[in-house]
PDB file of C-alpha atoms in Angstrom:
ATOM      1  CA  UNK A 129     128.834  19.356 128.749  1.00  0.00           C
ATOM      2  CA  UNK A 130     127.886  18.306 125.202  1.00  0.00           C
ATOM      3  CA  UNK A 131     130.045  15.343 124.362  1.00  0.00           C
ATOM      4  CA  UNK A 132     127.791  13.822 121.756  1.00  0.00           C
ATOM      5  CA  UNK A 133     129.489  15.665 118.881  1.00  0.00           C
ATOM      6  CA  UNK A 134     132.879  16.035 120.485  1.00  0.00           C
ATOM      7  CA  UNK A 135     135.627  15.613 117.895  1.00  0.00           C
ATOM      8  CA  UNK A 136     138.042  12.807 118.676  1.00  0.00           C
ATOM      9  CA  UNK A 137     141.302  11.871 116.904  1.00  0.00           C
ATOM     10  CA  UNK A 138     141.936   8.185 117.079  1.00  0.00           C
ATOM     11  CA  UNK A 139     145.152   7.965 115.001  1.00  0.00           C
ATOM     12  CA  UNK A 140     147.733   9.887 112.990  1.00  0.00           C
ATOM     13  CA  UNK A 141     149.776   8.147 110.302  1.00  0.00           C
ATOM     14  CA  UNK A 142     152.653   8.590 109.936  1.00  0.00           C
ATOM     15  CA  UNK A 143     153.640  10.137 113.210  1.00  0.00           C
ATOM     16  CA  UNK A 144     156.772  11.727 111.864  1.00  0.00           C
ATOM     17  CA  UNK A 145     158.340  12.852 108.603  1.00  0.00           C
ATOM     18  CA  UNK A 146     159.941  15.795 106.819  1.00  0.00           C
ATOM     19  CA  UNK A 147     158.121  18.827 105.463  1.00  0.00           C
ATOM     20  CA  UNK A 148     155.922  17.669 102.569  1.00  0.00           C
ATOM     21  CA  UNK A 149     154.768  14.468 104.341  1.00  0.00           C
ATOM     22  CA  UNK A 150     151.083  13.588 103.818  1.00  0.00           C
ATOM     23  CA  UNK A 151     149.449  12.747 107.108  1.00  0.00           C
ATOM     24  CA  UNK A 152     146.171  10.897 107.634  1.00  0.00           C
ATOM     25  CA  UNK A 153     144.238  11.947 110.732  1.00  0.00           C
ATOM     26  CA  UNK A 154     141.413   9.593 111.601  1.00  0.00           C
ATOM     27  CA  UNK A 155     138.717   9.961 114.195  1.00  0.00           C
ATOM     28  CA  UNK A 156     135.077  11.109 114.472  1.00  0.00           C
ATOM     29  CA  UNK A 157     133.205  14.390 114.212  1.00  0.00           C
ATOM     30  CA  UNK A 158     136.164  16.017 112.422  1.00  0.00           C
ATOM     31  CA  UNK A 159     134.253  18.344 110.099  1.00  0.00           C
ATOM     32  CA  UNK A 160     133.314  21.949 110.844  1.00  0.00           C
ATOM     33  CA  UNK A 161     131.281  24.667 109.249  1.00  0.00           C
ATOM     34  CA  UNK A 162     130.166  23.777 105.704  1.00  0.00           C
ATOM     35  CA  UNK A 163     132.077  20.458 106.041  1.00  0.00           C
ATOM     36  CA  UNK A 164     135.477  22.054 106.462  1.00  0.00           C
ATOM     37  CA  UNK A 165     138.148  19.561 107.322  1.00  0.00           C
ATOM     38  CA  UNK A 166     140.980  21.411 109.010  1.00  0.00           C
ATOM     39  CA  UNK A 167     143.879  20.070 111.162  1.00  0.00           C
ATOM     40  CA  UNK A 168     145.749  22.407 113.519  1.00  0.00           C
ATOM     41  CA  UNK A 169     149.531  21.913 113.903  1.00  0.00           C
ATOM     42  CA  UNK A 170     150.909  23.804 116.898  1.00  0.00           C
ATOM     43  CA  UNK A 171     154.662  24.456 117.391  1.00  0.00           C
ATOM     44  CA  UNK A 172     156.279  24.510 120.821  1.00  0.00           C
ATOM     45  CA  UNK A 173     156.269  28.313 120.709  1.00  0.00           C
ATOM     46  CA  UNK A 174     152.385  28.250 120.509  1.00  0.00           C
ATOM     47  CA  UNK A 175     152.148  29.445 116.872  1.00  0.00           C
ATOM     48  CA  UNK A 176     149.626  27.374 114.851  1.00  0.00           C
ATOM     49  CA  UNK A 177     149.102  26.482 111.239  1.00  0.00           C
ATOM     50  CA  UNK A 178     145.645  25.463 110.034  1.00  0.00           C
ATOM     51  CA  UNK A 179     145.995  22.866 107.264  1.00  0.00           C
ATOM     52  CA  UNK A 180     143.025  22.136 105.028  1.00  0.00           C
ATOM     53  CA  UNK A 181     142.434  18.563 103.998  1.00  0.00           C
ATOM     54  CA  UNK A 182     143.707  17.597 100.539  1.00  0.00           C
ATOM     55  CA  UNK A 183     140.712  15.185 100.377  1.00  0.00           C
ATOM     56  CA  UNK A 184     137.850  17.747 100.372  1.00  0.00           C
ATOM     57  CA  UNK A 185     134.453  17.341 102.010  1.00  0.00           C
ATOM     58  CA  UNK A 186     131.873  15.694  99.772  1.00  0.00           C
ATOM     59  CA  UNK A 187     128.337  14.423 100.170  1.00  0.00           C
ATOM     60  CA  UNK A 188     129.470  10.958  99.017  1.00  0.00           C
ATOM     61  CA  UNK A 189     129.332   7.883 101.187  1.00  0.00           C
ATOM     62  CA  UNK A 190     132.984   7.946 102.131  1.00  0.00           C
ATOM     63  CA  UNK A 191     133.331  11.515 103.321  1.00  0.00           C
ATOM     64  CA  UNK A 192     129.729  12.619 103.797  1.00  0.00           C
ATOM     65  CA  UNK A 193     128.366  14.435 106.810  1.00  0.00           C
ATOM     66  CA  UNK A 194     127.658  11.183 108.619  1.00  0.00           C
ATOM     67  CA  UNK A 195     131.143   9.851 108.103  1.00  0.00           C
ATOM     68  CA  UNK A 196     133.630  12.678 108.706  1.00  0.00           C
ATOM     69  CA  UNK A 197     136.354  10.377 109.913  1.00  0.00           C
ATOM     70  CA  UNK A 198     139.381  11.330 107.762  1.00  0.00           C
ATOM     71  CA  UNK A 199     141.460  14.474 107.260  1.00  0.00           C
ATOM     72  CA  UNK A 200     144.433  14.122 104.971  1.00  0.00           C
ATOM     73  CA  UNK A 201     146.884  17.000 105.030  1.00  0.00           C
ATOM     74  CA  UNK A 202     150.264  17.857 103.525  1.00  0.00           C
ATOM     75  CA  UNK A 203     152.713  19.139 106.125  1.00  0.00           C
ATOM     76  CA  UNK A 204     153.810  22.398 104.439  1.00  0.00           C
ATOM     77  CA  UNK A 205     153.274  26.134 105.034  1.00  0.00           C
ATOM     78  CA  UNK A 206     149.626  27.017 104.263  1.00  0.00           C
ATOM     79  CA  UNK A 207     150.797  30.185 102.465  1.00  0.00           C
ATOM     80  CA  UNK A 208     154.020  31.865 101.335  1.00  0.00           C
ATOM     81  CA  UNK A 209     155.697  34.860 102.958  1.00  0.00           C
ATOM     82  CA  UNK A 210     154.227  38.077 101.534  1.00  0.00           C
ATOM     83  CA  UNK A 211     151.398  36.316  99.728  1.00  0.00           C
ATOM     84  CA  UNK A 212     147.939  37.853  99.760  1.00  0.00           C
ATOM     85  CA  UNK A 213     145.388  35.490 101.324  1.00  0.00           C
ATOM     86  CA  UNK A 214     141.658  35.868 101.626  1.00  0.00           C
ATOM     87  CA  UNK A 215     139.496  35.230 104.707  1.00  0.00           C
ATOM     88  CA  UNK A 216     137.824  31.803 104.635  1.00  0.00           C
ATOM     89  CA  UNK A 217     134.303  33.206 104.718  1.00  0.00           C
ATOM     90  CA  UNK A 218     134.724  36.993 104.626  1.00  0.00           C
ATOM     91  CA  UNK A 219     136.877  37.107 101.510  1.00  0.00           C
ATOM     92  CA  UNK A 220     138.791  39.997 103.091  1.00  0.00           C
ATOM     93  CA  UNK A 221     142.404  40.108 101.817  1.00  0.00           C
ATOM     94  CA  UNK A 222     145.385  40.198 104.156  1.00  0.00           C
ATOM     95  CA  UNK A 223     149.073  39.333 104.041  1.00  0.00           C
ATOM     96  CA  UNK A 224     150.050  35.726 104.866  1.00  0.00           C
ATOM     97  CA  UNK A 225     150.932  35.140 108.442  1.00  0.00           C
ATOM     98  CA  UNK A 226     153.816  32.888 107.398  1.00  0.00           C
ATOM     99  CA  UNK A 227     154.317  29.661 109.353  1.00  0.00           C
ATOM    100  CA  UNK A 228     157.508  27.690 108.990  1.00  0.00           C
ATOM    101  CA  UNK A 229     157.555  24.002 109.823  1.00  0.00           C
ATOM    102  CA  UNK A 230     160.884  23.659 111.679  1.00  0.00           C
ATOM    103  CA  UNK A 231     162.162  20.304 113.005  1.00  0.00           C
ATOM    104  CA  UNK A 232     160.470  19.416 116.253  1.00  0.00           C
ATOM    105  CA  UNK A 233     157.340  17.993 117.918  1.00  0.00           C
ATOM    106  CA  UNK A 234     153.959  19.541 117.010  1.00  0.00           C
ATOM    107  CA  UNK A 235     150.646  19.186 118.796  1.00  0.00           C
ATOM    108  CA  UNK A 236     147.952  18.141 116.311  1.00  0.00           C
ATOM    109  CA  UNK A 237     144.209  18.643 116.909  1.00  0.00           C
ATOM    110  CA  UNK A 238     140.975  19.717 115.277  1.00  0.00           C
ATOM    111  CA  UNK A 239     138.664  22.446 116.504  1.00  0.00           C
ATOM    112  CA  UNK A 240     135.372  22.230 114.521  1.00  0.00           C
ATOM    113  CA  UNK A 241     132.553  24.387 115.826  1.00  0.00           C
ATOM    114  CA  UNK A 242     134.861  25.643 118.596  1.00  0.00           C
ATOM    115  CA  UNK A 243     135.122  22.140 120.147  1.00  0.00           C
ATOM    116  CA  UNK A 244     138.769  21.192 120.511  1.00  0.00           C
ATOM    117  CA  UNK A 245     139.626  17.533 120.131  1.00  0.00           C
ATOM    118  CA  UNK A 246     142.246  15.571 121.974  1.00  0.00           C
ATOM    119  CA  UNK A 247     145.832  16.177 120.913  1.00  0.00           C
ATOM    120  CA  UNK A 248     148.173  13.846 119.153  1.00  0.00           C
ATOM    121  CA  UNK A 249     151.820  14.540 118.130  1.00  0.00           C
ATOM    122  CA  UNK A 250     153.627  14.790 114.843  1.00  0.00           C
ATOM    123  CA  UNK A 251     157.420  15.082 114.664  1.00  0.00           C
ATOM    124  CA  UNK A 252     158.850  17.137 111.791  1.00  0.00           C
ATOM    125  CA  UNK A 253     162.255  15.713 110.879  1.00  0.00           C
ATOM    126  CA  UNK A 254     164.929  17.308 108.742  1.00  0.00           C
TER     127      UNK A 254
END
């Protein structure tokens, strides 16, 4: 098993809040292909939302490839019902698979390069 580059989440702050809350996810080896910083929020029914960091990847000292320790996301639907979205790398258009953040407990993890991190929890409050 290759654990050298295993992504690990060490903290999530805050651990609860309403839709629109900005959440900082800290850990190591959090970036994926082309430096993507994506957090996965999974509802109790198994449906997931992939939230892109609002602090983008950069080659600077703070967020460069050797220090991919922070993902900052806004807890909100990644697209709107009926919206046309485009594949991350393919550019192929499709209709948004709408995800609603309803009150409850969500599993939060990252999955860069197909390596799933440990899970933390975030509680969406009304």
